[in-house]
mmCIF file of C-alpha atoms in Angstrom:
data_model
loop_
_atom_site.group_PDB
_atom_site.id
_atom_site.type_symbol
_atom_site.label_atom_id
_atom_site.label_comp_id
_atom_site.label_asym_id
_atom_site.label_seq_id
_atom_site.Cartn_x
_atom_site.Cartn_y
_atom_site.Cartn_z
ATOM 1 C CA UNK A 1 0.000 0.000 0.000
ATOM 2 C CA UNK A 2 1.235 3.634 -1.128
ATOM 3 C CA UNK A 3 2.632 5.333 2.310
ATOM 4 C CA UNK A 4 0.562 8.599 0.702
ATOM 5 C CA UNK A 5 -1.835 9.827 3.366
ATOM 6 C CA UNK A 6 1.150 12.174 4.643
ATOM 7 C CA UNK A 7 1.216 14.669 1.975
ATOM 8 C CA UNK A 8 -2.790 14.200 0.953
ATOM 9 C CA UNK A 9 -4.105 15.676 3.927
ATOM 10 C CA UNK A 10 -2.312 19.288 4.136
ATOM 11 C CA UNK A 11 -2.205 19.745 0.261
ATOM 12 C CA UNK A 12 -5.928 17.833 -0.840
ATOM 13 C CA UNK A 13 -2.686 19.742 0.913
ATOM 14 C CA UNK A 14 -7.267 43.375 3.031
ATOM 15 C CA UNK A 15 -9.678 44.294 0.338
ATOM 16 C CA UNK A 16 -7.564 45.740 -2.996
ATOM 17 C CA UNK A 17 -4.486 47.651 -2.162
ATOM 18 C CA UNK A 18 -0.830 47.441 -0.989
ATOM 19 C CA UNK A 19 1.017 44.515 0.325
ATOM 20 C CA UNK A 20 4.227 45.933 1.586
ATOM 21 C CA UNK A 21 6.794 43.982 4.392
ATOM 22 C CA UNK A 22 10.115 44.936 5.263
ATOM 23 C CA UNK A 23 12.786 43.766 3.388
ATOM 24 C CA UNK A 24 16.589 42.465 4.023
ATOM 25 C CA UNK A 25 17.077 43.243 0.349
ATOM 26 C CA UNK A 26 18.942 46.287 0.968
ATOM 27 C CA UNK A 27 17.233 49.970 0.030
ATOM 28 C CA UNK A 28 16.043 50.506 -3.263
ATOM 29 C CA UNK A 29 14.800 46.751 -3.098
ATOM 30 C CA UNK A 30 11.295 46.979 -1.865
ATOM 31 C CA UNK A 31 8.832 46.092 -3.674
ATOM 32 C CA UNK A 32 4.914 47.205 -4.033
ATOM 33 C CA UNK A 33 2.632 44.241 -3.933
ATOM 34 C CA UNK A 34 -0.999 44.977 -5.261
ATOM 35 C CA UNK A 35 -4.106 42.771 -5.720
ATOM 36 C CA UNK A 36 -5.762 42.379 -9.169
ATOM 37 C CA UNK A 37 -7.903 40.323 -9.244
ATOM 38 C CA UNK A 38 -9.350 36.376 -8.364
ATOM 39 C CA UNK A 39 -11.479 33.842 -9.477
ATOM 40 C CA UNK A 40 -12.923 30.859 -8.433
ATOM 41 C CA UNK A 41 -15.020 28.731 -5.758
ATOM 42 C CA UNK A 42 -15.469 25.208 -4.493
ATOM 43 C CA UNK A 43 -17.472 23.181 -7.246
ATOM 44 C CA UNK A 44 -17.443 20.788 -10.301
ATOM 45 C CA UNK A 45 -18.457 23.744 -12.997
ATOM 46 C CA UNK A 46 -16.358 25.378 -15.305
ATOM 47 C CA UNK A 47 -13.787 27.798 -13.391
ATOM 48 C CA UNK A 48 -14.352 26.287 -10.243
ATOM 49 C CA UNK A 49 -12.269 24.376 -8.116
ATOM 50 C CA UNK A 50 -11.802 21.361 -6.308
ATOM 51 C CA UNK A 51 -8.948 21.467 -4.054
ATOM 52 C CA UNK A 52 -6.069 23.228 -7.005
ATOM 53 C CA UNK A 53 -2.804 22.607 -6.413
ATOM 54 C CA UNK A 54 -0.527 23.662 -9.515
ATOM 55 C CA UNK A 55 -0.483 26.583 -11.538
ATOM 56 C CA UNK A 56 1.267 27.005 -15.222
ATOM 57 C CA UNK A 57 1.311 30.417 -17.523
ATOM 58 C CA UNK A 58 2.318 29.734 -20.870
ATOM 59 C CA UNK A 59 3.941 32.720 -22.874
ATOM 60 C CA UNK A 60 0.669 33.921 -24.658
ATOM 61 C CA UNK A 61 -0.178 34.436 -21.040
ATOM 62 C CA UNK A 62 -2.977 31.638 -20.712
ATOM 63 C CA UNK A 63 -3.380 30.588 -16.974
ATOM 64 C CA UNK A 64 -3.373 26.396 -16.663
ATOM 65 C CA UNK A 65 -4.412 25.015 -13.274
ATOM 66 C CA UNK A 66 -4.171 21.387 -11.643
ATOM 67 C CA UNK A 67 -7.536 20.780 -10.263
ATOM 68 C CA UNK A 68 -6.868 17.949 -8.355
ATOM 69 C CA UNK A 69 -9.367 16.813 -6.359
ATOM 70 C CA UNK A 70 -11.837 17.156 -9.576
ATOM 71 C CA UNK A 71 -8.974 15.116 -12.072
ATOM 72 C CA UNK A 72 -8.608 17.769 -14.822
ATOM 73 C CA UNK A 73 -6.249 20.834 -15.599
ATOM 74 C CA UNK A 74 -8.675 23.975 -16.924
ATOM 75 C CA UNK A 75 -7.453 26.838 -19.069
ATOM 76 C CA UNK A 76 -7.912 30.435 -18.550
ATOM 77 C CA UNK A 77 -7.505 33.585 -20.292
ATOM 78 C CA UNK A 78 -5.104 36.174 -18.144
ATOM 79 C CA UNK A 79 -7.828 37.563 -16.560
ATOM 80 C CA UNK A 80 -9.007 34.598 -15.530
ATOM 81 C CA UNK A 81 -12.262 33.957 -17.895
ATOM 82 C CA UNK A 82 -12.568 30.115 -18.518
ATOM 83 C CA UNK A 83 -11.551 28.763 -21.494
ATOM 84 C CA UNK A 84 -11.537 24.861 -21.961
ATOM 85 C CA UNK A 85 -10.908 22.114 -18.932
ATOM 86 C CA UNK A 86 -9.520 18.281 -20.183
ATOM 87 C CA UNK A 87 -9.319 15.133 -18.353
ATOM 88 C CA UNK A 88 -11.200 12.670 -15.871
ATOM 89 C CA UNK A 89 -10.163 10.197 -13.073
ATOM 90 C CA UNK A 90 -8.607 7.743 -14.695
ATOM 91 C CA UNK A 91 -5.185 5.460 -15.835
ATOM 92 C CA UNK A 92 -5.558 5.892 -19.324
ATOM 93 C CA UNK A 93 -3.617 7.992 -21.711
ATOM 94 C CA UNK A 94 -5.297 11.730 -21.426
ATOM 95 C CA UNK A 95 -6.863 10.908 -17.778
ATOM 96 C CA UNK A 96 -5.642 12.060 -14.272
ATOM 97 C CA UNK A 97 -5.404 10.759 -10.987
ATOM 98 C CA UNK A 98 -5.028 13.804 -8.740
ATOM 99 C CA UNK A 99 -2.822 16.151 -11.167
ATOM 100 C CA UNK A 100 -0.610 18.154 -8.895
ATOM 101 C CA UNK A 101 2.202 20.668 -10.054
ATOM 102 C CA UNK A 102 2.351 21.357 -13.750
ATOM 103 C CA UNK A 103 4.716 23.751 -15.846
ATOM 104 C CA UNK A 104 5.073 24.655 -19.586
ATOM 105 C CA UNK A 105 7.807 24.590 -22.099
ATOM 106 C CA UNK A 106 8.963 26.637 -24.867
ATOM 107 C CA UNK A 107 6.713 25.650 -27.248
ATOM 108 C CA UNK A 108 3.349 26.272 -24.392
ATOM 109 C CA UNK A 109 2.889 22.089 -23.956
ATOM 110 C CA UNK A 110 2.048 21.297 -20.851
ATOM 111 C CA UNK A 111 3.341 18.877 -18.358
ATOM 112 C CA UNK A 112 1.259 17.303 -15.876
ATOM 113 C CA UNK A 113 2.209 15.022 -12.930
ATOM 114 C CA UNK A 114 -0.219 12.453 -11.348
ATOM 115 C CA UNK A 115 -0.177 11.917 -7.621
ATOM 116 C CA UNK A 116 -2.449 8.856 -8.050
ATOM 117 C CA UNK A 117 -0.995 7.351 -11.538
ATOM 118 C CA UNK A 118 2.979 8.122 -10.261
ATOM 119 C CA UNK A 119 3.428 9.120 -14.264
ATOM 120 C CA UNK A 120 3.745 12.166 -16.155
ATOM 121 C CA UNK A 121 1.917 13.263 -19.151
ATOM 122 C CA UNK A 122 2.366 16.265 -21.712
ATOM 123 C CA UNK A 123 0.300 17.770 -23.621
ATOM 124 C CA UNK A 124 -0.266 20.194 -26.354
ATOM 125 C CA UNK A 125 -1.988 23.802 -24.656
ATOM 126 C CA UNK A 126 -5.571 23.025 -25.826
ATOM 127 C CA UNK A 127 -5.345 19.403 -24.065
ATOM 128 C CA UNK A 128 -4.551 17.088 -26.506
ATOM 129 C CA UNK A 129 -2.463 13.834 -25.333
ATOM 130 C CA UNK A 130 2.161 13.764 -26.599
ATOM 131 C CA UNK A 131 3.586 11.520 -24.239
ATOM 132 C CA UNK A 132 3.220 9.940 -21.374
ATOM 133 C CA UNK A 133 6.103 8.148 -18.623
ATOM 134 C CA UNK A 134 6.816 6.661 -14.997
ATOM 135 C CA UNK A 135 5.355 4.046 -13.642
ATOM 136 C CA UNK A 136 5.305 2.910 -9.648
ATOM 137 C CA UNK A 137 8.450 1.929 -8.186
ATOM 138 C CA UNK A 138 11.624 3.606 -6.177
ATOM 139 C CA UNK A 139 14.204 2.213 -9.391
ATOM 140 C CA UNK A 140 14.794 4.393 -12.153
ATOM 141 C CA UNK A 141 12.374 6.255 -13.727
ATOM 142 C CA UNK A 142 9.900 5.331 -11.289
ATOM 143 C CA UNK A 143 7.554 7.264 -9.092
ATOM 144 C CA UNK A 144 6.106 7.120 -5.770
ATOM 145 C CA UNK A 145 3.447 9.801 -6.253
ATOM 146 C CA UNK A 146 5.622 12.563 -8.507
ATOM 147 C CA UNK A 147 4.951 15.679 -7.544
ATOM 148 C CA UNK A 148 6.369 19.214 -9.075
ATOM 149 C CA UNK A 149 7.997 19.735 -12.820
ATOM 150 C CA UNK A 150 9.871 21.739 -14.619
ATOM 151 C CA UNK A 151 11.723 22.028 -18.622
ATOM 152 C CA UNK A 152 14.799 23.364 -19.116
ATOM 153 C CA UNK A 153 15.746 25.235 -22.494
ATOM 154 C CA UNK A 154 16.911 22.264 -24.104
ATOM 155 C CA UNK A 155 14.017 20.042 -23.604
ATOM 156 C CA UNK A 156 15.273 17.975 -20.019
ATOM 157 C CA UNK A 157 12.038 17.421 -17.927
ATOM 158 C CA UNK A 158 12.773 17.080 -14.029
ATOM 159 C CA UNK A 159 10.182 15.564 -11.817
ATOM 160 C CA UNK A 160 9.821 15.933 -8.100
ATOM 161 C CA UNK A 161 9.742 12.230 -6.734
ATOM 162 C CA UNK A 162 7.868 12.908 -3.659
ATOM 163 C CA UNK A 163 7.891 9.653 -1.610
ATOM 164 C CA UNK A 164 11.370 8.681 -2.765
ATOM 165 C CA UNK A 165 12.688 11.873 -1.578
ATOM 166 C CA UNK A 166 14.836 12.776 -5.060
ATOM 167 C CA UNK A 167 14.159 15.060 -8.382
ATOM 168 C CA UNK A 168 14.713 12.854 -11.335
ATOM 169 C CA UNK A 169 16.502 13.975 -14.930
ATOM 170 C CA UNK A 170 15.126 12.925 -18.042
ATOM 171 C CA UNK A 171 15.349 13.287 -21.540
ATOM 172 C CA UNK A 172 12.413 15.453 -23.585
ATOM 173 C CA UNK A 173 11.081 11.341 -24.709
ATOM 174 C CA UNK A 174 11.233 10.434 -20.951
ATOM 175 C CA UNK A 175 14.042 8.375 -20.551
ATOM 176 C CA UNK A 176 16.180 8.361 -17.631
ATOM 177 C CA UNK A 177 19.562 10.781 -17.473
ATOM 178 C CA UNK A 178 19.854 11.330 -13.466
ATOM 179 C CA UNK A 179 18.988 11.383 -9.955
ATOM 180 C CA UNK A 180 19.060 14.634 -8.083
ATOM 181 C CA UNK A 181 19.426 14.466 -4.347
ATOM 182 C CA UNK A 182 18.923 11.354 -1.801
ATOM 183 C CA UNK A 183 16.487 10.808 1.406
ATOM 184 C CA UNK A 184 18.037 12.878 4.140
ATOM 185 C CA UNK A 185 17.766 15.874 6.850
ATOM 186 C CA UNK A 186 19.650 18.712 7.124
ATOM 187 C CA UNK A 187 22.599 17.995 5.175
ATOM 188 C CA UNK A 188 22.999 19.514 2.385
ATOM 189 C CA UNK A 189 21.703 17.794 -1.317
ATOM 190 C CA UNK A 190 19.178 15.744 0.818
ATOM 191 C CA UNK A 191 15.692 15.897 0.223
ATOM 192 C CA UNK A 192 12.682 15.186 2.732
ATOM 193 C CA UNK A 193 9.702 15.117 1.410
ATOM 194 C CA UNK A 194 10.025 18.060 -1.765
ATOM 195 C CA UNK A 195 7.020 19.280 -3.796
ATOM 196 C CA UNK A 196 8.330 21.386 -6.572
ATOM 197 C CA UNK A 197 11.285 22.191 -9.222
ATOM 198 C CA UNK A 198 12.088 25.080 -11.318
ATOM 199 C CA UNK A 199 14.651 26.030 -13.773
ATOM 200 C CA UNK A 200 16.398 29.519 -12.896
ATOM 201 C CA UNK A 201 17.971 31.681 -15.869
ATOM 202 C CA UNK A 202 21.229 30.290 -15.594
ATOM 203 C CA UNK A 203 20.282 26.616 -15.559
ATOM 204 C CA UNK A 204 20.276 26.106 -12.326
ATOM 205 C CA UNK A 205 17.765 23.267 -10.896
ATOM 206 C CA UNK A 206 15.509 24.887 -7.999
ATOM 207 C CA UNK A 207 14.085 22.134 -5.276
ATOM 208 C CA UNK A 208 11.128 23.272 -3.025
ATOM 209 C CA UNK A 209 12.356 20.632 0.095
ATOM 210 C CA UNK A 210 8.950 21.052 1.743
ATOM 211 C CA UNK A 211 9.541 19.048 5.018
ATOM 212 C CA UNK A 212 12.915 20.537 5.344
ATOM 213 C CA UNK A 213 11.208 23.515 5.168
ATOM 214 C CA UNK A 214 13.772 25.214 2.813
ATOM 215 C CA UNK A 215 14.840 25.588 -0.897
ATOM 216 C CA UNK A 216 17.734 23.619 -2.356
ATOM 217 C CA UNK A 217 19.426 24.492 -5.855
ATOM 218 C CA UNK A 218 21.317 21.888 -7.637
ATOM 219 C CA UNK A 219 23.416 22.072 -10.744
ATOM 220 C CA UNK A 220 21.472 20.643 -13.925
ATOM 221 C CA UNK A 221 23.912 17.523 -13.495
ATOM 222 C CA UNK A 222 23.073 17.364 -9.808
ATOM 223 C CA UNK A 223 25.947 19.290 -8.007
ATOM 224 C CA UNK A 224 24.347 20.855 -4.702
ATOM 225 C CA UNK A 225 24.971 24.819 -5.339
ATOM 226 C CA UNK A 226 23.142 26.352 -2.389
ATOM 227 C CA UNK A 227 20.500 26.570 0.536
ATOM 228 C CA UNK A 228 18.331 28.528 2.392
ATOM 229 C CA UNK A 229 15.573 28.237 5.433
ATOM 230 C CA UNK A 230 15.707 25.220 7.032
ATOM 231 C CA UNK A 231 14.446 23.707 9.788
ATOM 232 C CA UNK A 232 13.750 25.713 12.122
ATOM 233 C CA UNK A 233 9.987 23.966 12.773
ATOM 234 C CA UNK A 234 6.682 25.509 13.166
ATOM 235 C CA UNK A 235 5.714 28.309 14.951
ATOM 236 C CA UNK A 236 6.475 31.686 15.670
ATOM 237 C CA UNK A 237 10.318 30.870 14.398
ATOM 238 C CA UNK A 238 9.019 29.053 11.329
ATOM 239 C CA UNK A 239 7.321 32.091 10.150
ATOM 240 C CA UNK A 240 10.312 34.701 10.594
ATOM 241 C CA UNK A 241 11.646 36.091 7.017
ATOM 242 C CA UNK A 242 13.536 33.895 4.620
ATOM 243 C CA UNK A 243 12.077 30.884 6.589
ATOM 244 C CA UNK A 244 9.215 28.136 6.091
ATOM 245 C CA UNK A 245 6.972 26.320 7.317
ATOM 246 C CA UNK A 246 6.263 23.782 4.631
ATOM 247 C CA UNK A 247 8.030 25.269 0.919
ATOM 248 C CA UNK A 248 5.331 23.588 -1.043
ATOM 249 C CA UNK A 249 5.529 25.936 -4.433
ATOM 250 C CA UNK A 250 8.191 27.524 -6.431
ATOM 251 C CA UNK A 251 8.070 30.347 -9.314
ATOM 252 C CA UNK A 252 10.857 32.046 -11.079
ATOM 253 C CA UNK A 253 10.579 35.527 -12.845
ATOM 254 C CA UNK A 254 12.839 36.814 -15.454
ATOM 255 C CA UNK A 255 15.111 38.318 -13.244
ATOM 256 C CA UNK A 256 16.007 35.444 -11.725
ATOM 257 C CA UNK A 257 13.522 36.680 -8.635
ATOM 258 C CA UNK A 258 12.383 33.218 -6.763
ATOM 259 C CA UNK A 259 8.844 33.235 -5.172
ATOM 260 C CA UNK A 260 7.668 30.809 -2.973
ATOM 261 C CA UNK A 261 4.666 29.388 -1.272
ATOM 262 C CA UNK A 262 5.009 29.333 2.145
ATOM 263 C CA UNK A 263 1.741 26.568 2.967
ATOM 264 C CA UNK A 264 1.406 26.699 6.303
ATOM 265 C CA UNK A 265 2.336 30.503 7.024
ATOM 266 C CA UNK A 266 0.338 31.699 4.417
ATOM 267 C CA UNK A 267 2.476 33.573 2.358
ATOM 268 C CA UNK A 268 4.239 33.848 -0.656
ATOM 269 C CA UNK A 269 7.715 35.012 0.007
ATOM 270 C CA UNK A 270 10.332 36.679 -2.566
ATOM 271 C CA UNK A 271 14.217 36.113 -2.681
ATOM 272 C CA UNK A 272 16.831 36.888 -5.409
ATOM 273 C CA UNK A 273 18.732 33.781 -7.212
ATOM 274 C CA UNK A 274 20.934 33.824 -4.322
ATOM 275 C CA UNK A 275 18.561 33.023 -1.483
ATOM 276 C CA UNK A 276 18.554 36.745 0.033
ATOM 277 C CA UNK A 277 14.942 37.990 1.282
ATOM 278 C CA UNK A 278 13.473 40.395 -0.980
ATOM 279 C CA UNK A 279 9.685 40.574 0.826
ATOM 280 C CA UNK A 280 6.923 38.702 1.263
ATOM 281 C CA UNK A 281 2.735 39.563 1.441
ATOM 282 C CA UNK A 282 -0.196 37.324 2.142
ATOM 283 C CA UNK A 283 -1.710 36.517 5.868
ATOM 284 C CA UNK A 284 -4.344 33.661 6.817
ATOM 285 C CA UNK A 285 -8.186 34.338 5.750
ATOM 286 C CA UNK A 286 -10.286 34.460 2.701
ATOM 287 C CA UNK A 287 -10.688 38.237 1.560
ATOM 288 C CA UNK A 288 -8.889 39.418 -1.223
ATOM 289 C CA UNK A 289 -4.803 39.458 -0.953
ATOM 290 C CA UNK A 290 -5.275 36.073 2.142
ATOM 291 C CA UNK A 291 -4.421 32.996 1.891
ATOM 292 C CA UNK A 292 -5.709 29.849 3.360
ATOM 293 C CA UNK A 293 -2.376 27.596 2.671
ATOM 294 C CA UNK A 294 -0.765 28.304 -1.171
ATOM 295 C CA UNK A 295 0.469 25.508 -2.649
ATOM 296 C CA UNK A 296 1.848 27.172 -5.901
ATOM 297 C CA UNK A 297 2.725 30.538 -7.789
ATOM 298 C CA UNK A 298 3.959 31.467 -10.985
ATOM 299 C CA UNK A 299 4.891 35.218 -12.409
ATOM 300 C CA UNK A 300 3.974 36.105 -15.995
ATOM 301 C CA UNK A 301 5.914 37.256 -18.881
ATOM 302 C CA UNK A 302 4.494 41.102 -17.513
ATOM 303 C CA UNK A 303 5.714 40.180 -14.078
ATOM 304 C CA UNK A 304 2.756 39.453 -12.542
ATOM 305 C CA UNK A 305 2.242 37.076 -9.913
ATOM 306 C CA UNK A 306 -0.630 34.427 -9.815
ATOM 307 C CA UNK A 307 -0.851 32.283 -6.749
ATOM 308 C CA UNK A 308 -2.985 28.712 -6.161
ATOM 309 C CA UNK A 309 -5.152 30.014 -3.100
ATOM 310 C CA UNK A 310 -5.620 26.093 -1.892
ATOM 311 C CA UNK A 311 -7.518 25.913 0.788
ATOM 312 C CA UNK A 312 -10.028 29.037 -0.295
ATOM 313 C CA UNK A 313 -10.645 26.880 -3.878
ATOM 314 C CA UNK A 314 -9.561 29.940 -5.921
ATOM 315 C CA UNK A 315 -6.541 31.368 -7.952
ATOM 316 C CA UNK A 316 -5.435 35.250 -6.785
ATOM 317 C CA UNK A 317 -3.097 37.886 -8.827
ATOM 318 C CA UNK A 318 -1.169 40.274 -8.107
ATOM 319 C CA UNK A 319 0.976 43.055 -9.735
ATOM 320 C CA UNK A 320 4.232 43.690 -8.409
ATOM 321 C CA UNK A 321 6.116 47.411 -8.661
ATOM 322 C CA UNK A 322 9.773 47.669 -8.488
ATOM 323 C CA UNK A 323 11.683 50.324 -7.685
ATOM 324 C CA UNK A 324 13.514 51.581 -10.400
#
C-alpha cells in the first residue's frame, strides 16, 4: 500500500491595495505588492475548483491550473475567464489521478504530474495527449506519487519524486539521465519530502524541500549549489523572514527573482537567485490578498504574480512594482 496519506491531507494539501513587508534586500529593493484580481469557488463547474494545487502560464499568457481533487487541468484567459478544462479520473492515456504541479515549455505544452498514476503526461496547450512516462516503483524512472515539474531550455524534464525523496533527470522522450538528491535531513543535497522544481535563468535546478522547510538548488547535473531556510519547525520561528513552514511551491521571474509558497504561514515570500529575502505579502483568511495555505505561484511574462489560493478553492493575482 502507497505510504501517501502524509502529503494528501495538508495539500488535498485586506480588500484591494498594498502589500508591503520589510525587506533584508537592501534599500532601493522593496517592492509594491498589489491585488488584481481572483477567481474561483469550491465546485465541479467550469472555473471552479476542487482542491487546485498547480499553476502554469504559458507565454501567450494563458493561466493552466491542476484541479486535483476534480482530475482535470482547466485553461484560462489572463484575466481569468474560462476557457476549456480536459481530463477525468482515470489510468488511461489523457486521464488524471489527482494532477498536482504542472509547468510549460517553450513551445506552451504542458506537463502534468499524477499523484495517483505516479506518471507524467504532456500535452499540447488546448489538451490534446504527446507523451506519457513513470510508472510505480523507487528504481529508475519510477515514481512514488511525482509531484512538481519543470523544462529546461533544451528540452530535459525534471520531476519531483515525492515519496522517494529525489528530483529525477530525463530526456524530452522520458528516458532516464539522473537522480538529483537522496532521502536525508539537514545535510545539504538531501531531500525530505520536496514538492516542486524550477529552472532559474542560468540553468540552475531549484528544489522546493517542503519538510525541510527550505529551498535547495542543484546544478542541472546534480551538483548541490546552495540553501536557504531550514528547519527551524513551526511556529512563531518558522514564520520569521527567509524561513518556512512547509516550501510547497516555487516560481521564477525573469530576473532570476524566486517566489515561494510558504503553505502553512500563508504567504508567498520573494528572494533573489541567491537566497537573500526580498519581501513577502499574504496573511491567513479568505478576503482578497489572504491565503488559506498556497500551494503554488507562478509570475507572468508582464511580471505578474498568480498564486494557487488552496484551501479558499480559488486562484489570486497580483501586480508587483519595483523600484527603479
Amino acid at each position: 500500500m502507497k505510504r501517501k496519506l502524509k502529503y494528501l491531507l495538508p495539500l488535498i494539501v485586506i480588500a484591494v491595495g498594498i502589500f508591503l513587508l520589510k525587506s533584508e534586500a537592501g534599500a532601493g529593493e522593496i517592492p509594491k505588492v498589489r491585488f488584481l484580481l481572483e477567481w474561483g469557488a469550491y465546485g465541479t463547474g467550469n472555473g471552479e475548483f476542487n482542491q487546485p494545487i498547480g499553476i502554469a502560464v504559458d507565454k501567450e499568457g494563458y493561466v493552466y491550473v491542476s484541479d486535483s481533487g476534480n482530475n482535470r487541468i482547466q485553461k484560462f484567459s489572463n484575466d481569468g475567464k474560462f476557457i476549456l478544462s480536459w481530463g477525468e479520473k482515470g489510468s488511461k492515456e489523457g486521464q488524471l489521478d489527482i494532477p498536482m504541479h504542472i509547468n510549460v515549455d517553450g513551445e506552451n505544452n504542458l506537463y502534468v504530474t499524477e499523484y495517483g498514476n505516479d506518471r507524467v503526461q504532456k500535452f499540447t496547450s488546448d489538451g490534446k495527449f504527446l507523451l506519457i512516462f513513470g510508472r510505480t516503483g523507487e528504481g529508475r524512472g519510477e515514481f512514488d506519487a511525482p509531484s512538481g515539474v519543470a523544462v529546461d531550455k533544451g528540452g530535459s524534464i525534471y520531476v519531483v519524486d515525492f515519496y522517494n525523496h529525489r528530483v529525477q533527470k530525463f530526456s524530452a522522450e522520458g528516458t532516464f539521465l539522473l537522480q538529483i538528491g537522496e532521502p536525508g535531513q539537514v545535510i545539504n543535497g538531501k531531500l525530505h519530502y520536496p514538492t516542486d522544481v524550477n529552472v532559474g535563468l542560468e540553468g540552475n535546478v531549484y528544489v522546493a524541500d517542503a519538510y525541510n522547510n527550505r529551498i535547495q538548488v542543484f546544478s542541472s547535473q546534480g551538483a548541490f549549489v546552495r540553501k536557504w531556510g531550514g528547519a527551524l519547525g513551526r511556529g512563531d520561528k518558522g514564520d520569521l523572514n527567509g524561513w518556512f513552514n512547509v516550501a510547497t511551491g516555487i516560481g521564477i521571474d525573469t530576473e532570476g527573482r524566486v517566489y515561494v509558497a510558504d503553505f502553512d504561514n500563508h504567504r508567498i515570500q520573494i528572494f533573489d537567485r541567491k537566497g537573500n529575502f526580498i519581501t513577502s505579502f499574504g496573511t491567513r483568511g479568505s478576503g482578497s490578498g489572504e491565503f488559506e495555505r498556497p500551494t503554488d505561484v507562478t509570475v507572468d511574462k508582464h511580471g505578474n504574480i498568480i498564486v494557487v489560493d488552496w484551501g479558499n478553492n480559488r486562484i489570486q493575482k497580483f501586480s508587483i512594482e519595483w523600484e527603479k
